[in-house]
CSV table of N, CA, C and O in Angstrom, one decimal:
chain,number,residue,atom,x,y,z
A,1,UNK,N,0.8,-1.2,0.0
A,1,UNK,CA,0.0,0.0,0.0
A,1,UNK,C,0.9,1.2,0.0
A,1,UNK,O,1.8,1.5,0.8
A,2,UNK,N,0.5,2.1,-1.1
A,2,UNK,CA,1.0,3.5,-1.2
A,2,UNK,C,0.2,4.5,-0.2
A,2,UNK,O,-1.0,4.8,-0.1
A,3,UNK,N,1.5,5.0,0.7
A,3,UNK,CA,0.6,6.3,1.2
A,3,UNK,C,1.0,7.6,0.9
A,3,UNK,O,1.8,7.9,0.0
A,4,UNK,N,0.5,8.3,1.8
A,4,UNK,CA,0.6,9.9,1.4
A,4,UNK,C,0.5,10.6,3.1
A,4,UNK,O,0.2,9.9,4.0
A,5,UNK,N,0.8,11.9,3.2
A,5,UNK,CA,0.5,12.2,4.4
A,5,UNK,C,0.0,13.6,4.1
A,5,UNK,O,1.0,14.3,3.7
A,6,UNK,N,-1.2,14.5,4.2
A,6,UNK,CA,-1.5,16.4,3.2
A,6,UNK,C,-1.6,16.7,4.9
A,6,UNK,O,-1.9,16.2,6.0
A,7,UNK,N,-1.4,18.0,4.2
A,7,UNK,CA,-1.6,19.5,5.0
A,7,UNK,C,-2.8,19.5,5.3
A,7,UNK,O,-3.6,18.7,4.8
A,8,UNK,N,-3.3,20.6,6.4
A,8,UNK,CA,-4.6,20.8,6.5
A,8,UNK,C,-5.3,21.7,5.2
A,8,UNK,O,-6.3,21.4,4.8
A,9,UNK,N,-4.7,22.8,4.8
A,9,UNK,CA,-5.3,23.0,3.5
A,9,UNK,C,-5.9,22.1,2.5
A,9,UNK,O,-6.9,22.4,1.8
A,10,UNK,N,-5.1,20.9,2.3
A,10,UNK,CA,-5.3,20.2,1.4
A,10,UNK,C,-6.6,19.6,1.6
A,10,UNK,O,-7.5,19.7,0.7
A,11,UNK,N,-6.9,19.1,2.8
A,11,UNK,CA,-8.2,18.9,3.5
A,11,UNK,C,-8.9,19.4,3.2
A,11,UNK,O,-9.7,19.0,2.5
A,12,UNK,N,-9.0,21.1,3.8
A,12,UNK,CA,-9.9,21.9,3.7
A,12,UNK,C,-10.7,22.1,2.1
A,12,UNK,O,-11.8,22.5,1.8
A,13,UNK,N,-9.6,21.8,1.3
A,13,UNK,CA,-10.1,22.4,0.3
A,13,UNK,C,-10.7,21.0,-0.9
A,13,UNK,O,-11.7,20.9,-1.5
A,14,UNK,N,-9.6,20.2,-0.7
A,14,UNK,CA,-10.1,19.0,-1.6
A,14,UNK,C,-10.9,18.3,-0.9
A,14,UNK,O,-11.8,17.8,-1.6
A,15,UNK,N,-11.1,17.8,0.7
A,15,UNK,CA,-11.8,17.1,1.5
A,15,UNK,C,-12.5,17.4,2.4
A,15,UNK,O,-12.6,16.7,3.4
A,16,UNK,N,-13.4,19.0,2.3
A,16,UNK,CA,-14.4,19.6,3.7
A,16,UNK,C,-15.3,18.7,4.0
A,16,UNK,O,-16.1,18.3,3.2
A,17,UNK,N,-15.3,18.4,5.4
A,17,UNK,CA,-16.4,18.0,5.9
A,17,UNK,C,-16.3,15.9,5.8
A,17,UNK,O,-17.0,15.1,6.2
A,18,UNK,N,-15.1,15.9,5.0
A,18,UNK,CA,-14.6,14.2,5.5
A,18,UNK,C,-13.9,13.9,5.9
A,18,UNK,O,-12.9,14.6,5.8
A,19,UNK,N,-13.9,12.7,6.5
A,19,UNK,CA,-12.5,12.3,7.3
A,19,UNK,C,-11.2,12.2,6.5
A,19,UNK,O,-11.0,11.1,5.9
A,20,UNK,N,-10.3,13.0,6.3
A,20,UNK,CA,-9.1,11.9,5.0
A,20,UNK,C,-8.0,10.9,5.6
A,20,UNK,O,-7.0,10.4,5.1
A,21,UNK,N,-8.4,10.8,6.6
A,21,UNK,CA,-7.5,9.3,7.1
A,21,UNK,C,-8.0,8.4,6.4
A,21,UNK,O,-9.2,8.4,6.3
A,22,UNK,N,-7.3,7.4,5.6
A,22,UNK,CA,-8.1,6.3,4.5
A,22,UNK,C,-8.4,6.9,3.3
A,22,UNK,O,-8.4,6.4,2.2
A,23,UNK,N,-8.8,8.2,3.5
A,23,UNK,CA,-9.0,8.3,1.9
A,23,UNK,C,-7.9,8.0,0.9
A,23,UNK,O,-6.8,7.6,1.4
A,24,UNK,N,-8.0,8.0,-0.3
A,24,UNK,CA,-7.2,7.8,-1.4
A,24,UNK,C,-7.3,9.0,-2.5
A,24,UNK,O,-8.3,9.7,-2.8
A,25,UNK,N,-6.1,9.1,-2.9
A,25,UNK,CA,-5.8,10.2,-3.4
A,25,UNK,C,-4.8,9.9,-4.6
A,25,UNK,O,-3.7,9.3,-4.4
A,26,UNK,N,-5.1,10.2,-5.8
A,26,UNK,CA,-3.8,10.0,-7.1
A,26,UNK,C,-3.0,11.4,-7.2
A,26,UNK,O,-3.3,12.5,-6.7
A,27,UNK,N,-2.1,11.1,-7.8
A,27,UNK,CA,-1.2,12.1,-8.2
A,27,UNK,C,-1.2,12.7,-9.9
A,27,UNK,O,-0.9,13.8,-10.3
A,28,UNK,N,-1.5,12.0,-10.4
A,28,UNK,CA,-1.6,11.9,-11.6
A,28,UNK,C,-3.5,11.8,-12.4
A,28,UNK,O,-4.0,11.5,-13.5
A,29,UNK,N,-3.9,12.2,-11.2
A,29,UNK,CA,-5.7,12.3,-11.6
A,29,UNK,C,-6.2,10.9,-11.4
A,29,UNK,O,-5.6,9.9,-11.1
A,30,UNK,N,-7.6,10.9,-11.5
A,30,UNK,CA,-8.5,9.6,-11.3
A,30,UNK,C,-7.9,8.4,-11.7
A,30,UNK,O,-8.3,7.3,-11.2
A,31,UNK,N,-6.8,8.5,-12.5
A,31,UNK,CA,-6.3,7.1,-13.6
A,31,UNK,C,-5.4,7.1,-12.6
A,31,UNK,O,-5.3,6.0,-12.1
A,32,UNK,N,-4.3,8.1,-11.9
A,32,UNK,CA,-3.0,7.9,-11.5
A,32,UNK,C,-2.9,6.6,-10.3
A,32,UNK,O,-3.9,6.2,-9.8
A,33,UNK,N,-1.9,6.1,-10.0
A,33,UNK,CA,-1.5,5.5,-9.1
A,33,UNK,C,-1.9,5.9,-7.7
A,33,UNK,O,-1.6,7.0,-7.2
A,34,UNK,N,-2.7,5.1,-6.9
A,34,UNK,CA,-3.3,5.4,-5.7
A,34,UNK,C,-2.5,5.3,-4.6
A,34,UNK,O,-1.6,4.4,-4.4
A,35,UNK,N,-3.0,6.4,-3.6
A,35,UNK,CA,-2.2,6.6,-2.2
A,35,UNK,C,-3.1,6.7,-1.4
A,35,UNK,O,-4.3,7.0,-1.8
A,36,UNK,N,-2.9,6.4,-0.1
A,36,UNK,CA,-3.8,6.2,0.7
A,36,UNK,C,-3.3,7.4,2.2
A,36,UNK,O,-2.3,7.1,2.9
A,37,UNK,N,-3.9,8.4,2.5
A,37,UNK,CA,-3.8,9.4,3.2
A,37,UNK,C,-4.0,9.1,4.6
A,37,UNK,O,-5.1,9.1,5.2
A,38,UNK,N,-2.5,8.7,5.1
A,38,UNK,CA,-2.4,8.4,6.6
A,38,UNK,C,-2.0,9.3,7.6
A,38,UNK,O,-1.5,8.8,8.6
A,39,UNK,N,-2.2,10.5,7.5
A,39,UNK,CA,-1.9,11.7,8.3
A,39,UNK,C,-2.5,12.9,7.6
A,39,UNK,O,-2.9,13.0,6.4
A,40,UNK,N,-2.4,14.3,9.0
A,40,UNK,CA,-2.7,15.4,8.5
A,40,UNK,C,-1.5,16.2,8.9
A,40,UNK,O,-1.0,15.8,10.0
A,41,UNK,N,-0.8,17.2,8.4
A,41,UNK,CA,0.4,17.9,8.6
A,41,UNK,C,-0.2,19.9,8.9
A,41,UNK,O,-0.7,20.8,8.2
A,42,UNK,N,0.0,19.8,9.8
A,42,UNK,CA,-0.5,21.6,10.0
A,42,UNK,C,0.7,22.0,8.7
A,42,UNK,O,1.7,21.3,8.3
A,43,UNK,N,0.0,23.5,8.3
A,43,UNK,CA,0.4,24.2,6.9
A,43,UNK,C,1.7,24.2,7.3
A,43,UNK,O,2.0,23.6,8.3
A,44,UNK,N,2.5,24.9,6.5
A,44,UNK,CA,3.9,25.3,6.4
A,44,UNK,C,4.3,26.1,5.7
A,44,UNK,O,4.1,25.9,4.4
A,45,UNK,N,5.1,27.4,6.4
A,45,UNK,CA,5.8,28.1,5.1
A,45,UNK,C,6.9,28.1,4.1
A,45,UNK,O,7.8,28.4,4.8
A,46,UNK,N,7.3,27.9,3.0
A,46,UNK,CA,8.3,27.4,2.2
A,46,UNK,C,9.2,28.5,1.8
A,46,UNK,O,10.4,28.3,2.0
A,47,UNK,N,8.8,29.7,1.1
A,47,UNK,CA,9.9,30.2,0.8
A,47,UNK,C,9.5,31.9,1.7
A,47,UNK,O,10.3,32.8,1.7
A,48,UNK,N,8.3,32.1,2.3
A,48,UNK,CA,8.3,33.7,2.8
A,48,UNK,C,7.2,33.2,3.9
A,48,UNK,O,6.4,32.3,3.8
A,49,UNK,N,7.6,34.0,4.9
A,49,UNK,CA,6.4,34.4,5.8
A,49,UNK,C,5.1,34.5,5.4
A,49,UNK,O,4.2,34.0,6.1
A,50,UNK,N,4.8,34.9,4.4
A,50,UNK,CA,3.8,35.9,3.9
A,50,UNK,C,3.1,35.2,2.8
A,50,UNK,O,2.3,35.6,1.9
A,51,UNK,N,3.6,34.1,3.0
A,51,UNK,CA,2.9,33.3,1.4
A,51,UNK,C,1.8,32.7,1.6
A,51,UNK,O,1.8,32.0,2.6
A,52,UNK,N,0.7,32.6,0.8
A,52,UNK,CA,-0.5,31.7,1.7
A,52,UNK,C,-0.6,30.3,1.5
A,52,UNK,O,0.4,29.8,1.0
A,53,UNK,N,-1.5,29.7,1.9
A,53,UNK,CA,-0.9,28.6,2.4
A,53,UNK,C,-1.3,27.9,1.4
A,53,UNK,O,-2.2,28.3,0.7
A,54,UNK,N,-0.7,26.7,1.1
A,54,UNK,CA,-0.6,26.1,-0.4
A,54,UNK,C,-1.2,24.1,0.6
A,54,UNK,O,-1.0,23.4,1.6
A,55,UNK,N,-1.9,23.9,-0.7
A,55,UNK,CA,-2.6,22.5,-0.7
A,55,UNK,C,-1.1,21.4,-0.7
A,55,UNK,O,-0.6,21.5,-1.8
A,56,UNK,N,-0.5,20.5,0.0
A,56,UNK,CA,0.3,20.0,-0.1
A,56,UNK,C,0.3,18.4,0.4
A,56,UNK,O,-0.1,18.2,1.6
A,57,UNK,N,0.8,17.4,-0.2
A,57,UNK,CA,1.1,16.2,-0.2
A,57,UNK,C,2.2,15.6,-0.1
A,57,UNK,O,3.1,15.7,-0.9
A,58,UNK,N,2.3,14.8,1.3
A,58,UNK,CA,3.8,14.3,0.7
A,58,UNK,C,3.9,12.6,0.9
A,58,UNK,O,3.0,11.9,1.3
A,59,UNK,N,5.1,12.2,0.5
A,59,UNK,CA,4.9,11.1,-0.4
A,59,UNK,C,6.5,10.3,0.7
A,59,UNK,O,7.0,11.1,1.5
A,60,UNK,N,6.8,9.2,0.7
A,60,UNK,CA,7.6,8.8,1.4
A,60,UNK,C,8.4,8.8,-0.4
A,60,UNK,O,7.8,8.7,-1.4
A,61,UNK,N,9.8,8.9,-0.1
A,61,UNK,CA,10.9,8.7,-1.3
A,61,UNK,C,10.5,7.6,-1.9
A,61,UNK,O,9.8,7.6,-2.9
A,62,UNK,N,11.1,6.2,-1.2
A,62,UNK,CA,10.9,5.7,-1.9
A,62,UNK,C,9.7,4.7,-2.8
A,62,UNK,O,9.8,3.6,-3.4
A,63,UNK,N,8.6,5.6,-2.7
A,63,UNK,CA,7.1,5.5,-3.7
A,63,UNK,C,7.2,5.7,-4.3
A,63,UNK,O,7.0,4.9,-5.2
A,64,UNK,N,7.8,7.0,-4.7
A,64,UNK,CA,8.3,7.9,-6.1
A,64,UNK,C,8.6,7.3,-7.4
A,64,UNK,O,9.3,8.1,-8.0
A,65,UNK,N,8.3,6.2,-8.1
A,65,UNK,CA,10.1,6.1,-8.9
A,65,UNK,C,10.5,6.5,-9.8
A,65,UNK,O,11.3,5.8,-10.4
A,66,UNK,N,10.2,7.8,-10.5
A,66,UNK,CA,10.6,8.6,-11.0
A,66,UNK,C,11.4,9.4,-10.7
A,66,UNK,O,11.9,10.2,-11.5
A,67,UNK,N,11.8,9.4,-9.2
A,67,UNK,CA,12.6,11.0,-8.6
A,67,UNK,C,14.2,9.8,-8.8
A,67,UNK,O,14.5,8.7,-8.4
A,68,UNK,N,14.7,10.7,-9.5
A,68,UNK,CA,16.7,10.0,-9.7
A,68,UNK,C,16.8,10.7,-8.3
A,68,UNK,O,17.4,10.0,-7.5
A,69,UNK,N,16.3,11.8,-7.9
A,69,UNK,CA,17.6,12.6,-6.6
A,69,UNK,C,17.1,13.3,-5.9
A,69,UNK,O,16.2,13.9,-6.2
A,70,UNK,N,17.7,13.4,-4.5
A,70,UNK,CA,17.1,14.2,-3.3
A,70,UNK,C,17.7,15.5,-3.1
A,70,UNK,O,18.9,15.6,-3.1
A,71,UNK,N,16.7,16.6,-2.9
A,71,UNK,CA,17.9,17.4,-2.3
A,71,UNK,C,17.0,18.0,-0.8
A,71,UNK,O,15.8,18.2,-0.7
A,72,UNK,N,17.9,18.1,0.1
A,72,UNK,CA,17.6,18.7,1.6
A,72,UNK,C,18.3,20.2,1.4
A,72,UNK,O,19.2,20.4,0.6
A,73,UNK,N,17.8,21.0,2.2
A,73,UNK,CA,17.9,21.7,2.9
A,73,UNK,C,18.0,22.2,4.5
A,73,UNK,O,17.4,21.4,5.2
A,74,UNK,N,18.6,23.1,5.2
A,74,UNK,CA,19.0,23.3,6.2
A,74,UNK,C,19.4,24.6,6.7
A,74,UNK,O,20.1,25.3,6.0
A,75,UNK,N,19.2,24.9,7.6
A,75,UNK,CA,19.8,26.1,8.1
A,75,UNK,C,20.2,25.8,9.5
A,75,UNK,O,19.5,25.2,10.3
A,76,UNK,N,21.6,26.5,9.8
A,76,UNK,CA,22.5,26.5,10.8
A,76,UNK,C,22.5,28.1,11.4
A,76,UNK,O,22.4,29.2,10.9
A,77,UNK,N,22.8,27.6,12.9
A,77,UNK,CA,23.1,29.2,13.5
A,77,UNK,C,24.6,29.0,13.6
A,77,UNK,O,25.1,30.1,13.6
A,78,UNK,N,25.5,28.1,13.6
A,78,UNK,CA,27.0,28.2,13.5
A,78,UNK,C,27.3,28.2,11.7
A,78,UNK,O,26.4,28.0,10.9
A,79,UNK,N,28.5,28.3,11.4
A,79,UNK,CA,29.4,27.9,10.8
A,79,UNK,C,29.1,26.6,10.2
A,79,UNK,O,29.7,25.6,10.7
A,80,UNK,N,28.2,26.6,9.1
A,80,UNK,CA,28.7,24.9,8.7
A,80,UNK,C,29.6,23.5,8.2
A,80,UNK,O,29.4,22.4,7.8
A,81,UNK,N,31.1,24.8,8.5
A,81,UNK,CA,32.3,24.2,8.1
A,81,UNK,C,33.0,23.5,9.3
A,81,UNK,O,34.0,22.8,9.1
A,82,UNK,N,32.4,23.7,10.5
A,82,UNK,CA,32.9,23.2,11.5
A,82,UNK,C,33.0,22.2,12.0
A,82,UNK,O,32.1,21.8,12.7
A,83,UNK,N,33.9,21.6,11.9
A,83,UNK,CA,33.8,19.8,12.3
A,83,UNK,C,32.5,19.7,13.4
A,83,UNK,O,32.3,20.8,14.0
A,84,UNK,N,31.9,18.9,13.6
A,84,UNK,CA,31.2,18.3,14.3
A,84,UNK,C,31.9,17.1,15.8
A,84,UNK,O,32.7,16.2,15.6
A,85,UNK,N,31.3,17.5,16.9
A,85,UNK,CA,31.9,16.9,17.9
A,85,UNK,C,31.2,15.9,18.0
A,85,UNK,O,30.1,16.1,17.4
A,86,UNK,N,31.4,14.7,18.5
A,86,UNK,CA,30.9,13.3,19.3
A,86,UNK,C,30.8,13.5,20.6
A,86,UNK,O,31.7,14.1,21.1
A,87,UNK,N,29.8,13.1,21.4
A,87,UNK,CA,29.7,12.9,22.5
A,87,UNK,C,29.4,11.5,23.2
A,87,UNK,O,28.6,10.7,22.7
A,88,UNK,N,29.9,11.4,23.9
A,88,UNK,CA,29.2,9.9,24.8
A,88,UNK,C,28.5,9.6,25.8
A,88,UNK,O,28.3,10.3,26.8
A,89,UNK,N,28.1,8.6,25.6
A,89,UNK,CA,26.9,8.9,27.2
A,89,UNK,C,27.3,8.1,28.1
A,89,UNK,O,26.7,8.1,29.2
């Protein structure tokens, strides 16, 4: 089973008023490959404060298999050239 996990927008707007845990959802329209919607993700901003809030799905990697490559992002309050320490417990 393919899943998926959407935002609350995505809810609001493709799914008012039903539950979308279990529902199913394609990516590619009615014909596409089915996903099955196992969570709800509060909104998120991506590139401004100020942006409204956008309908969003996400997919675990390896469902994909079209994507060749990942890229992450990150932000640091140090220096990200800094070696990194080990600690032990």
């Amino acid at each position: 089973m393919k899943v998926a996990i959407v935002n609350q927008t995505f809810v609001d707007r493709y799914l008012p008023g039903r539950q979308p845990l279990g529902h199913h959802v394609a990516i590619d329209g009615e014909h596409g490959e089915q996903y099955t919607i196992i969570g709800v993700a509060q909104n998120s901003k991506y590139t401004s404060v100020r942006e409204r809030d956008a309908a969003m799905a996400y997919f675990p990697y390896p469902q994909i298999p079209d994507i060749a490559s990942m890229q992450v992002e990150l932000r640091t309050a140090g220096n990200p050239a800094t070696p990194c320490r080990q600690y032990s417990a």
